[in-house]
Short mmCIF file of C-alpha atoms in Angstrom, two decimals:
data_model
loop_
_atom_site.label_atom_id
_atom_site.label_comp_id
_atom_site.label_asym_id
_atom_site.label_seq_id
_atom_site.Cartn_x
_atom_site.Cartn_y
_atom_site.Cartn_z
CA MET F 1256 69.55 55.83 -98.57
CA THR F 1257 69.27 59.88 -96.80
CA GLN F 1258 72.56 61.63 -96.52
CA PRO F 1259 73.80 64.60 -94.43
CA SER F 1260 73.34 67.76 -95.09
CA GLN F 1261 75.88 70.12 -96.56
CA GLY F 1262 75.77 71.87 -92.86
CA GLY F 1263 76.54 69.29 -90.53
CA PRO F 1264 73.58 66.67 -89.01
CA VAL F 1265 69.97 69.25 -89.15
CA ARG F 1266 68.88 70.51 -86.20
CA VAL F 1267 65.65 69.79 -84.29
CA VAL F 1268 63.57 71.20 -82.05
CA LEU F 1269 61.86 67.82 -80.13
CA VAL F 1270 57.90 68.59 -79.14
CA ASP F 1271 55.30 67.21 -77.13
CA ASP F 1272 54.05 67.29 -74.18
CA HIS F 1273 54.90 63.27 -72.86
CA ALA F 1274 58.19 63.54 -71.13
CA MET F 1275 58.83 59.24 -71.78
CA PHE F 1276 57.34 59.62 -75.90
CA ARG F 1277 60.63 62.48 -76.49
CA ALA F 1278 63.18 60.32 -75.02
CA GLY F 1279 61.73 57.50 -76.80
CA VAL F 1280 61.49 59.31 -79.97
CA ARG F 1281 65.27 61.53 -79.26
CA ALA F 1282 66.94 57.52 -78.31
CA GLU F 1283 65.29 56.74 -81.65
CA LEU F 1284 66.75 59.76 -83.78
CA ALA F 1285 70.26 58.80 -81.64
CA ALA F 1286 70.18 55.05 -82.86
CA ALA F 1287 68.93 56.11 -86.90
CA GLY F 1288 70.26 59.36 -87.63
CA ALA F 1289 74.12 59.76 -86.12
CA GLY F 1290 75.28 61.99 -88.48
CA LEU F 1291 71.99 63.23 -89.63
CA VAL F 1292 69.94 64.67 -86.81
CA GLU F 1293 70.85 65.95 -83.75
CA VAL F 1294 68.35 66.93 -81.01
CA VAL F 1295 69.10 70.59 -79.60
CA GLY F 1296 66.32 70.99 -77.66
CA GLU F 1297 62.99 70.18 -76.05
CA ALA F 1298 59.57 70.83 -74.82
CA ALA F 1299 56.35 70.20 -73.09
CA ASP F 1300 54.08 73.56 -73.84
CA ALA F 1301 53.18 75.68 -76.65
CA ASP F 1302 54.60 78.65 -74.63
CA ALA F 1303 58.53 75.93 -74.28
CA ALA F 1304 58.50 75.54 -77.50
CA ILE F 1305 58.18 79.20 -78.56
CA ALA F 1306 61.44 80.32 -76.38
CA ALA F 1307 63.60 76.95 -76.93
CA VAL F 1308 62.68 77.74 -80.87
CA HIS F 1309 63.69 81.41 -80.30
CA GLU F 1310 66.61 80.49 -78.91
CA LEU F 1311 67.80 77.45 -80.40
CA GLN F 1312 66.92 78.18 -84.14
CA PRO F 1313 66.42 74.68 -85.68
CA GLN F 1314 66.40 74.04 -89.04
CA VAL F 1315 63.70 71.78 -88.02
CA VAL F 1316 61.03 71.28 -85.49
CA LEU F 1317 59.44 67.80 -85.26
CA LEU F 1318 55.78 69.21 -83.80
CA ASP F 1319 52.99 67.01 -82.10
CA VAL F 1320 49.59 68.82 -82.91
CA HIS F 1321 47.69 68.87 -79.62
CA LEU F 1322 50.18 70.51 -77.00
CA PRO F 1323 49.20 71.97 -73.66
CA GLY F 1324 48.87 76.31 -74.01
CA GLY F 1325 47.83 76.15 -77.70
CA GLY F 1326 48.39 73.05 -79.54
CA GLY F 1327 50.86 72.91 -82.50
CA VAL F 1328 49.10 75.94 -84.63
CA GLU F 1329 49.34 78.60 -81.92
CA VAL F 1330 53.58 77.44 -81.20
CA MET F 1331 53.67 78.37 -86.71
CA ARG F 1332 50.87 81.23 -85.60
CA ARG F 1333 53.96 83.59 -82.85
CA GLN F 1334 56.76 82.12 -85.82
CA PRO F 1335 59.10 81.71 -82.76
CA SER F 1336 61.70 81.49 -86.25
CA PRO F 1337 61.61 82.83 -89.24
CA ASP F 1338 63.45 80.20 -91.39
CA ALA F 1339 63.12 76.29 -89.09
CA LEU F 1340 61.24 74.51 -91.04
CA TYR F 1341 58.06 73.02 -89.01
CA LEU F 1342 57.09 68.72 -89.53
CA ALA F 1343 53.59 67.57 -87.70
CA LEU F 1344 54.53 63.55 -85.93
CA SER F 1345 51.29 63.08 -84.16
CA VAL F 1346 49.33 60.39 -82.80
CA SER F 1347 46.20 62.09 -85.03
CA ASP F 1348 45.53 60.94 -87.51
CA ALA F 1349 42.03 62.95 -88.34
CA ALA F 1350 41.75 64.90 -91.74
CA GLU F 1351 40.76 68.12 -89.58
CA ASP F 1352 43.96 67.47 -87.67
CA VAL F 1353 45.75 67.19 -90.61
CA ILE F 1354 45.09 70.33 -93.04
CA GLY F 1355 44.84 72.26 -90.30
CA THR F 1356 48.32 71.56 -89.15
CA ILE F 1357 49.32 72.20 -93.17
CA ARG F 1358 47.36 75.48 -93.43
CA GLY F 1359 48.79 75.90 -90.11
CA GLY F 1360 52.36 76.15 -91.72
CA ALA F 1361 53.79 72.95 -91.29
CA ARG F 1362 55.70 70.93 -94.12
CA GLY F 1363 54.39 67.97 -93.61
CA TYR F 1364 52.72 65.57 -91.06
CA VAL F 1365 53.66 62.26 -89.99
CA THR F 1366 52.27 59.34 -87.72
CA LYS F 1367 53.63 57.74 -84.33
CA THR F 1368 53.83 54.62 -85.78
CA ILE F 1369 56.29 55.38 -88.18
CA THR F 1370 60.29 54.16 -88.25
CA GLY F 1371 63.39 55.05 -86.66
CA PRO F 1372 64.98 55.79 -89.34
CA GLU F 1373 61.66 56.54 -91.89
CA LEU F 1374 61.13 59.43 -89.02
CA VAL F 1375 65.23 60.27 -89.64
CA ASP F 1376 64.72 60.68 -94.17
CA ALA F 1377 61.60 63.35 -92.99
CA ILE F 1378 63.39 64.84 -91.03
CA THR F 1379 65.63 65.64 -93.46
CA ARG F 1380 63.21 66.09 -96.59
CA VAL F 1381 61.75 68.98 -95.00
CA ALA F 1382 65.49 69.81 -94.05
CA GLY F 1383 65.90 69.99 -97.67
CA GLY F 1384 62.92 71.64 -98.93
CA ASP F 1385 60.26 68.75 -99.81
CA ALA F 1386 56.59 68.21 -97.76
CA VAL F 1387 56.21 65.00 -96.56
CA PHE F 1388 53.15 62.63 -95.26
CA SER F 1389 52.61 59.66 -94.04
CA PRO F 1390 50.52 57.33 -96.61
CA ARG F 1391 46.80 57.78 -95.84
CA LEU F 1392 47.68 61.54 -95.43
CA ALA F 1393 48.81 62.16 -98.13
CA GLY F 1394 45.27 61.43 -99.75
CA PHE F 1395 43.66 64.02 -96.40
CA VAL F 1396 45.82 67.21 -98.10
CA LEU F 1397 45.17 65.88 -102.08
CA ASP F 1398 41.34 66.43 -101.45
CA ALA F 1399 40.83 69.46 -99.43
CA PHE F 1400 42.48 71.62 -102.69
CA ALA F 1401 40.56 69.21 -104.66
CA GLY F 1402 37.61 70.55 -102.77
CA SER F 1403 35.83 66.98 -101.79
CA ILE F 1404 36.44 67.52 -98.14
CA ASP F 1405 34.71 71.53 -97.56
CA VAL F 1406 37.07 72.22 -94.87
CA ALA F 1407 35.11 75.60 -93.79
CA ALA F 1408 32.55 74.10 -93.01
CA VAL F 1409 34.33 71.77 -91.22
CA ASP F 1410 35.84 74.32 -89.31
CA GLU F 1411 32.90 75.72 -88.26
CA ASP F 1412 31.71 73.24 -86.49
CA LEU F 1413 35.40 72.27 -85.31
CA ASP F 1414 35.65 75.66 -83.74
CA ARG F 1415 32.13 75.16 -81.93
CA LEU F 1416 34.50 72.50 -79.60
CA THR F 1417 36.59 73.37 -77.46
CA GLU F 1418 39.78 70.92 -77.83
CA ARG F 1419 39.46 68.42 -75.22
CA GLU F 1420 35.33 68.20 -76.46
CA ARG F 1421 37.02 66.88 -79.85
CA GLU F 1422 39.55 63.79 -78.58
CA VAL F 1423 36.20 63.05 -77.29
CA MET F 1424 34.45 63.21 -80.19
CA ARG F 1425 36.71 61.17 -82.48
CA LEU F 1426 36.82 58.64 -79.83
CA ILE F 1427 32.91 58.14 -79.41
CA ALA F 1428 32.75 58.76 -82.69
CA ARG F 1429 34.74 55.65 -83.25
CA GLY F 1430 33.12 53.24 -81.44
CA TYR F 1431 35.27 53.63 -77.96
CA ALA F 1432 32.29 53.23 -75.27
CA TYR F 1433 32.66 56.08 -72.26
CA LYS F 1434 34.62 54.06 -69.88
CA GLU F 1435 36.64 53.25 -72.92
CA VAL F 1436 37.16 56.80 -73.54
CA ALA F 1437 37.42 57.54 -69.38
CA LYS F 1438 40.97 54.79 -69.75
CA GLU F 1439 42.01 57.21 -72.80
CA LEU F 1440 42.22 60.10 -72.06
CA PHE F 1441 42.03 60.16 -67.82
CA ILE F 1442 39.10 61.81 -67.38
CA SER F 1443 36.51 59.87 -64.83
CA VAL F 1444 32.93 58.65 -67.19
CA LYS F 1445 30.49 61.69 -65.87
CA THR F 1446 33.28 63.38 -67.12
CA VAL F 1447 33.23 61.47 -70.76
CA GLU F 1448 29.64 62.19 -70.83
CA THR F 1449 28.91 65.99 -69.75
CA HIS F 1450 31.66 66.66 -72.98
CA MET F 1451 29.49 64.05 -75.21
CA SER F 1452 26.47 65.69 -74.06
CA SER F 1453 28.63 69.24 -74.73
CA VAL F 1454 29.62 68.30 -78.41
CA LEU F 1455 25.79 66.89 -79.36
CA ARG F 1456 24.29 70.13 -78.04
CA LYS F 1457 26.92 72.58 -80.18
CA LEU F 1458 26.39 70.40 -83.03
CA GLN F 1459 22.54 69.83 -82.94
CA LEU F 1460 23.16 65.86 -82.97
CA SER F 1461 20.62 64.03 -80.93
CA SER F 1462 22.46 60.81 -81.00
CA ARG F 1463 26.26 58.15 -81.46
CA HIS F 1464 24.46 57.49 -84.31
CA GLU F 1465 24.14 60.38 -85.86
CA LEU F 1466 27.44 61.36 -84.88
CA THR F 1467 29.51 58.84 -86.37
CA LYS F 1468 27.47 59.44 -89.32
CA TRP F 1469 28.44 63.66 -89.27
CA ALA F 1470 32.69 62.86 -88.43
CA SER F 1471 32.86 60.03 -91.16
CA ASP F 1472 31.33 62.88 -93.61
CA ARG F 1473 33.60 65.02 -93.16
CA ARG F 1474 36.73 62.13 -92.62
CA LEU F 1475 37.06 62.22 -88.44
CA LEU F 1476 36.92 59.69 -88.16
#
């Protein structure tokens, strides 16, 4: 069982652009982490996160990867607090997100399927100096350091795409129909088609089949 730190509960700032998700996480942490974890602030975008971390000086920042205004990596890059530790909490389990976030300075990465008690444990472990990953994601990090994933090549290709194009690319490569992508991302089918054409052009691919193989070869699915 996780024990509270000697100085009291771990002070946490929660960063996610969905208010309902933040409320759910706050409730889970209150129920499972009483005396262990205290949410002292929240933010919905990169700029608000930087301001909150600078003002509140938390021990751990629970940070979504994809945020309006630059994303989680941008928050870490600007270092609003030299002592804060970052734990990514994201719906994405794609290799480029995991590796990019760790390279950006995060001490761990867990997915949003995590339970309340598991999240409390992850936060307290990160506060204590450990690195924490969801089991499947640890393999991405090990593979990247072992050289079996060419991180530089993946980054170079992905840098050509906007954040929205990456989201569309990943869903299409996973087999989603255009209508399903539109529903998932709250955009029109026409917008999906436009993004898809741009993705194929930038990656010099000619079909969905080639895109799926490209993404699979780079462990982006």
